[in-house]
mmCIF file of C-alpha atoms and ligand atoms in Angstrom:
data_model
loop_
_atom_site.group_PDB
_atom_site.id
_atom_site.type_symbol
_atom_site.label_atom_id
_atom_site.label_comp_id
_atom_site.label_asym_id
_atom_site.label_seq_id
_atom_site.Cartn_x
_atom_site.Cartn_y
_atom_site.Cartn_z
ATOM 1 C CA MET A 1 52.364 -204.390 -255.231
ATOM 2 C CA ASN A 2 55.686 -204.504 -253.460
ATOM 3 C CA GLU A 3 58.622 -206.841 -254.215
ATOM 4 C CA GLN A 4 58.856 -208.909 -250.810
ATOM 5 C CA PRO A 5 61.766 -210.997 -249.651
ATOM 6 C CA GLN A 6 62.060 -213.962 -251.472
ATOM 7 C CA THR A 7 61.136 -216.323 -248.485
ATOM 8 C CA THR A 8 57.795 -214.965 -248.232
ATOM 9 C CA ASN A 9 56.577 -212.970 -251.355
ATOM 10 C CA HIS A 10 54.868 -216.334 -252.804
ATOM 11 C CA LYS A 11 52.723 -216.759 -249.658
ATOM 12 C CA LEU A 12 50.848 -213.763 -249.556
ATOM 13 C CA GLN A 13 47.711 -213.799 -247.401
ATOM 14 C CA THR A 14 44.601 -213.453 -249.519
ATOM 15 C CA THR A 15 40.855 -214.121 -248.579
ATOM 16 C CA ASN A 16 40.126 -216.516 -251.648
ATOM 17 C CA HIS A 17 39.804 -220.088 -250.768
ATOM 18 C CA LYS A 18 40.772 -222.882 -253.336
ATOM 19 C CA PRO A 19 38.160 -225.608 -253.477
ATOM 20 C CA GLN A 20 40.044 -227.371 -256.346
ATOM 21 C CA THR A 21 43.539 -227.448 -257.575
ATOM 22 C CA PRO A 22 43.928 -225.094 -260.231
ATOM 23 C CA LEU A 23 44.852 -226.416 -263.657
ATOM 24 C CA VAL A 24 45.406 -223.234 -265.212
ATOM 25 C CA GLY A 25 47.111 -220.200 -263.774
ATOM 26 C CA ILE A 26 46.252 -216.537 -265.231
ATOM 27 C CA ILE A 27 48.682 -214.175 -264.522
ATOM 28 C CA MET A 28 49.053 -210.527 -265.399
ATOM 29 C CA GLY A 29 51.481 -207.897 -265.092
ATOM 30 C CA SER A 30 49.265 -205.442 -263.190
ATOM 31 C CA ASP A 31 45.769 -205.205 -261.872
ATOM 32 C CA SER A 32 45.021 -202.745 -264.548
ATOM 33 C CA ASP A 33 45.070 -205.732 -266.720
ATOM 34 C CA LEU A 34 42.231 -207.513 -265.115
ATOM 35 C CA PRO A 35 39.399 -205.764 -267.015
ATOM 36 C CA ILE A 36 40.824 -207.301 -269.953
ATOM 37 C CA MET A 37 42.205 -210.510 -268.304
ATOM 38 C CA LYS A 38 38.897 -211.503 -266.292
ATOM 39 C CA ALA A 39 37.323 -212.805 -269.581
ATOM 40 C CA ALA A 40 39.788 -215.764 -269.684
ATOM 41 C CA ALA A 41 38.493 -216.536 -266.032
ATOM 42 C CA GLU A 42 35.256 -216.142 -267.146
ATOM 43 C CA ILE A 43 35.608 -218.725 -270.026
ATOM 44 C CA LEU A 44 37.316 -221.118 -267.955
ATOM 45 C CA GLY A 45 34.683 -220.948 -265.214
ATOM 46 C CA PHE A 46 31.944 -221.540 -268.192
ATOM 47 C CA PHE A 47 33.871 -224.991 -269.163
ATOM 48 C CA ASN A 48 34.132 -225.779 -265.352
ATOM 49 C CA ILE A 49 37.888 -225.725 -265.344
ATOM 50 C CA PRO A 50 39.354 -224.724 -261.978
ATOM 51 C CA PHE A 51 41.987 -221.808 -262.273
ATOM 52 C CA GLU A 52 43.769 -219.352 -260.392
ATOM 53 C CA LEU A 53 44.524 -215.675 -261.207
ATOM 54 C CA THR A 54 46.998 -213.317 -259.808
ATOM 55 C CA VAL A 55 49.428 -210.421 -260.550
ATOM 56 C CA VAL A 56 52.976 -211.234 -261.324
ATOM 57 C CA SER A 57 55.104 -208.558 -262.911
ATOM 58 C CA ALA A 58 58.236 -209.552 -264.973
ATOM 59 C CA HIS A 59 59.608 -205.937 -264.106
ATOM 60 C CA ARG A 60 58.340 -205.179 -260.771
ATOM 61 C CA THR A 61 58.508 -208.433 -259.262
ATOM 62 C CA PRO A 62 60.972 -210.492 -261.119
ATOM 63 C CA GLN A 63 61.589 -212.848 -258.233
ATOM 64 C CA ARG A 64 57.954 -213.620 -257.924
ATOM 65 C CA MET A 65 57.894 -214.495 -261.561
ATOM 66 C CA VAL A 66 60.541 -216.885 -261.339
ATOM 67 C CA LEU A 67 59.161 -218.543 -258.406
ATOM 68 C CA TYR A 68 55.779 -218.674 -259.986
ATOM 69 C CA ALA A 69 57.011 -220.124 -262.719
ATOM 70 C CA GLU A 70 59.473 -222.708 -261.559
ATOM 71 C CA GLY A 71 56.828 -223.751 -259.095
ATOM 72 C CA ALA A 72 53.813 -223.893 -261.511
ATOM 73 C CA ARG A 73 54.037 -227.673 -262.738
ATOM 74 C CA LEU A 74 55.002 -228.883 -259.347
ATOM 75 C CA ARG A 75 51.512 -227.409 -258.035
ATOM 76 C CA GLY A 76 49.732 -229.094 -260.679
ATOM 77 C CA LEU A 77 49.066 -226.251 -263.165
ATOM 78 C CA GLN A 78 48.839 -227.469 -266.780
ATOM 79 C CA VAL A 79 48.610 -224.303 -268.928
ATOM 80 C CA ILE A 80 49.711 -220.861 -268.075
ATOM 81 C CA ILE A 81 47.892 -217.741 -269.521
ATOM 82 C CA ALA A 82 49.878 -214.658 -269.314
ATOM 83 C CA GLY A 83 48.788 -211.229 -270.122
ATOM 84 C CA ALA A 84 50.689 -207.999 -270.238
ATOM 85 C CA GLY A 85 51.045 -204.722 -271.992
ATOM 86 C CA GLY A 86 53.613 -202.192 -273.410
ATOM 87 C CA ALA A 87 57.277 -203.987 -273.076
ATOM 88 C CA ALA A 88 55.263 -207.246 -272.381
ATOM 89 C CA HIS A 89 57.919 -209.549 -271.117
ATOM 90 C CA LEU A 90 55.917 -211.659 -268.762
ATOM 91 C CA PRO A 91 54.581 -214.441 -271.175
ATOM 92 C CA GLY A 92 58.134 -215.203 -272.725
ATOM 93 C CA MET A 93 60.081 -215.027 -269.493
ATOM 94 C CA VAL A 94 57.476 -217.395 -267.789
ATOM 95 C CA ALA A 95 57.843 -219.576 -271.160
ATOM 96 C CA ALA A 96 61.568 -219.334 -270.773
ATOM 97 C CA ILE A 97 61.449 -220.911 -267.294
ATOM 98 C CA THR A 98 58.686 -223.561 -267.260
ATOM 99 C CA PRO A 99 57.911 -226.481 -269.753
ATOM 100 C CA LEU A 100 54.403 -226.002 -269.394
ATOM 101 C CA PRO A 101 52.375 -224.232 -272.547
ATOM 102 C CA VAL A 102 52.303 -220.736 -272.111
ATOM 103 C CA ILE A 103 49.581 -218.620 -273.772
ATOM 104 C CA GLY A 104 50.358 -215.035 -274.114
ATOM 105 C CA VAL A 105 47.492 -212.162 -274.149
ATOM 106 C CA PRO A 106 48.871 -209.020 -275.601
ATOM 107 C CA ILE A 107 47.085 -205.867 -273.850
ATOM 108 C CA LYS A 108 46.739 -202.252 -275.054
ATOM 109 C CA SER A 109 47.550 -200.777 -271.667
ATOM 110 C CA SER A 110 48.066 -197.331 -270.363
ATOM 111 C CA ASN A 111 51.955 -197.499 -271.450
ATOM 112 C CA SER A 112 51.254 -199.177 -274.747
ATOM 113 C CA ILE A 113 51.618 -196.947 -277.775
ATOM 114 C CA ASP A 114 49.100 -198.501 -280.061
ATOM 115 C CA GLY A 115 48.912 -202.250 -278.951
ATOM 116 C CA TRP A 116 51.549 -203.307 -281.496
ATOM 117 C CA ASP A 117 54.273 -202.915 -279.084
ATOM 118 C CA SER A 118 52.442 -205.570 -276.761
ATOM 119 C CA VAL A 119 51.732 -207.971 -279.534
ATOM 120 C CA LEU A 120 55.155 -207.948 -280.994
ATOM 121 C CA SER A 121 56.616 -208.236 -277.495
ATOM 122 C CA ILE A 122 54.666 -211.417 -276.797
ATOM 123 C CA LEU A 123 54.742 -212.750 -280.543
ATOM 124 C CA GLN A 124 58.264 -212.769 -281.367
ATOM 125 C CA MET A 125 59.931 -215.148 -279.439
ATOM 126 C CA PRO A 126 63.089 -216.784 -280.466
ATOM 127 C CA ASN A 127 63.369 -220.362 -281.575
ATOM 128 C CA GLY A 128 62.793 -222.819 -278.758
ATOM 129 C CA VAL A 129 60.824 -220.746 -276.588
ATOM 130 C CA PRO A 130 57.303 -220.588 -277.867
ATOM 131 C CA VAL A 131 54.522 -218.463 -276.516
ATOM 132 C CA ALA A 132 50.913 -219.106 -278.273
ATOM 133 C CA THR A 133 49.970 -215.539 -278.656
ATOM 134 C CA VAL A 134 46.247 -214.506 -279.141
ATOM 135 C CA ALA A 135 44.908 -211.365 -280.609
ATOM 136 C CA LEU A 136 45.231 -208.146 -278.785
ATOM 137 C CA ASN A 137 43.055 -208.077 -275.671
ATOM 138 C CA ALA A 138 41.742 -211.400 -276.988
ATOM 139 C CA ALA A 139 41.747 -213.252 -273.128
ATOM 140 C CA LYS A 140 38.782 -214.938 -274.080
ATOM 141 C CA ASN A 141 40.487 -216.932 -276.826
ATOM 142 C CA ALA A 142 43.445 -217.508 -274.647
ATOM 143 C CA GLY A 143 40.848 -219.183 -272.140
ATOM 144 C CA ILE A 144 39.218 -221.166 -274.942
ATOM 145 C CA LEU A 145 42.656 -222.298 -276.186
ATOM 146 C CA ALA A 146 43.722 -223.477 -272.718
ATOM 147 C CA ALA A 147 40.551 -225.478 -272.531
ATOM 148 C CA LYS A 148 41.135 -227.102 -275.891
ATOM 149 C CA ILE A 149 44.636 -227.892 -274.590
ATOM 150 C CA LEU A 150 43.321 -229.527 -271.511
ATOM 151 C CA SER A 151 40.746 -231.391 -273.501
ATOM 152 C CA VAL A 152 43.066 -233.623 -275.102
ATOM 153 C CA GLY A 153 43.254 -235.715 -272.015
ATOM 154 C CA ASP A 154 39.625 -234.825 -270.957
ATOM 155 C CA LYS A 155 36.842 -236.211 -273.222
ATOM 156 C CA ASP A 156 33.811 -234.671 -271.334
ATOM 157 C CA LEU A 157 35.728 -231.367 -271.408
ATOM 158 C CA GLY A 158 36.010 -231.951 -275.455
ATOM 159 C CA ASN A 159 32.304 -232.531 -275.434
ATOM 160 C CA ARG A 160 31.681 -229.173 -273.656
ATOM 161 C CA ILE A 161 34.021 -227.639 -276.110
ATOM 162 C CA ALA A 162 32.151 -229.075 -278.929
ATOM 163 C CA ALA A 163 28.857 -228.058 -277.675
ATOM 164 C CA TYR A 164 30.353 -224.431 -277.038
ATOM 165 C CA MET A 165 31.216 -224.649 -280.735
ATOM 166 C CA GLU A 166 27.781 -225.702 -281.981
ATOM 167 C CA GLN A 167 26.394 -222.721 -280.181
ATOM 168 C CA LEU A 168 28.493 -220.505 -281.853
ATOM 169 C CA LYS A 169 27.580 -222.048 -285.148
ATOM 170 C CA ASN A 170 23.989 -221.912 -284.530
ATOM 171 C CA GLU A 171 24.153 -218.238 -283.488
ATOM 172 C CA VAL A 172 25.381 -217.319 -287.005
ATOM 173 C CA HIS A 173 22.774 -219.325 -288.589
ATOM 174 C CA GLU A 174 20.129 -217.150 -286.698
ATOM 175 C CA LYS A 175 21.980 -214.177 -287.751
ATOM 176 C CA VAL A 176 21.594 -215.395 -291.500
ATOM 177 C CA VAL A 177 17.787 -215.938 -290.970
ATOM 178 C CA ALA A 178 17.370 -212.377 -289.371
ATOM 179 C CA LEU A 179 18.974 -211.000 -292.449
ATOM 180 C CA GLN A 180 16.904 -212.709 -294.820
ATOM 181 C CA ASN A 181 13.825 -211.901 -292.925
ATOM 182 C CA SER A 182 14.943 -208.097 -292.744
ATOM 183 C CA GLY A 183 14.893 -207.957 -296.534
ATOM 184 C CA TYR A 184 18.388 -208.609 -297.597
ATOM 185 C CA PRO A 185 18.419 -211.106 -300.625
ATOM 186 C CA ASN A 186 20.758 -214.316 -300.317
ATOM 187 C CA ALA A 187 20.688 -216.594 -303.133
ATOM 188 C CA PHE A 188 23.412 -218.939 -301.538
ATOM 189 C CA ASP A 189 21.094 -220.052 -298.755
ATOM 190 C CA SER A 190 17.970 -220.329 -301.152
ATOM 191 C CA VAL A 191 19.379 -222.867 -303.435
HETATM 192 C C1 RP5 B 201 52.657 -203.928 -267.745
HETATM 193 O O1 RP5 B 201 52.545 -202.611 -267.714
HETATM 194 C C2 RP5 B 201 51.281 -204.686 -267.266
HETATM 195 O O2 RP5 B 201 51.173 -205.652 -267.882
HETATM 196 C C3 RP5 B 201 50.195 -203.623 -267.668
HETATM 197 O O3 RP5 B 201 49.694 -203.853 -268.980
HETATM 198 C C4 RP5 B 201 51.106 -202.049 -268.026
HETATM 199 C C5 RP5 B 201 50.708 -201.148 -266.980
HETATM 200 O O4 RP5 B 201 50.890 -201.299 -265.936
HETATM 201 P P1 RP5 B 201 50.326 -200.493 -264.591
HETATM 202 O O5 RP5 B 201 51.128 -199.165 -264.783
HETATM 203 O O6 RP5 B 201 48.898 -199.985 -264.875
HETATM 204 O O7 RP5 B 201 50.452 -201.046 -263.119
HETATM 205 O O8 RP5 B 201 53.585 -204.239 -267.327
#
């Protein structure tokens, strides 16, 4: 994506329609991050949270990044999820501009040595400018964390997250039973 003049680069034509004002902005440094970052979109959709998703590159489109971060709160966004790999400056720079909470997703990308470069670029922020950094490639957790932040002011959403957590618990219990039934002894669950 080429950097366009500042007057037009934030009004790119797209075919997507926006039925609801997005509450979460998912941004990523490149479309090559999408296979990882789409997990955030999927879990937000599961919780019925309106979101938007686009490419914003700290290095290739710095003006677009500033415009996006400056306008995010005014447009109604409440949380930003930012994913990037390698010299992953996008989450930290967006957090430096907006008062909104920023969740960073380190991505093991084509320009990443081993993933640690992405993790540390997002994690090691200076005092005063936090980025809530999830695990490497953990875009799903970023979406869940965004949902939990939003649930503070949305009781119904909180109930949907509680039901999701209950489902996770039940899945583990099913695995416990399956292990017992396949011949592995377990004194803990027998007492
Ligand atoms: C980062 O560089 C992006 O977030 C991506 O993870 C990585 C590689 O980008 P491409 O060269 O695939 O566009 O800024």
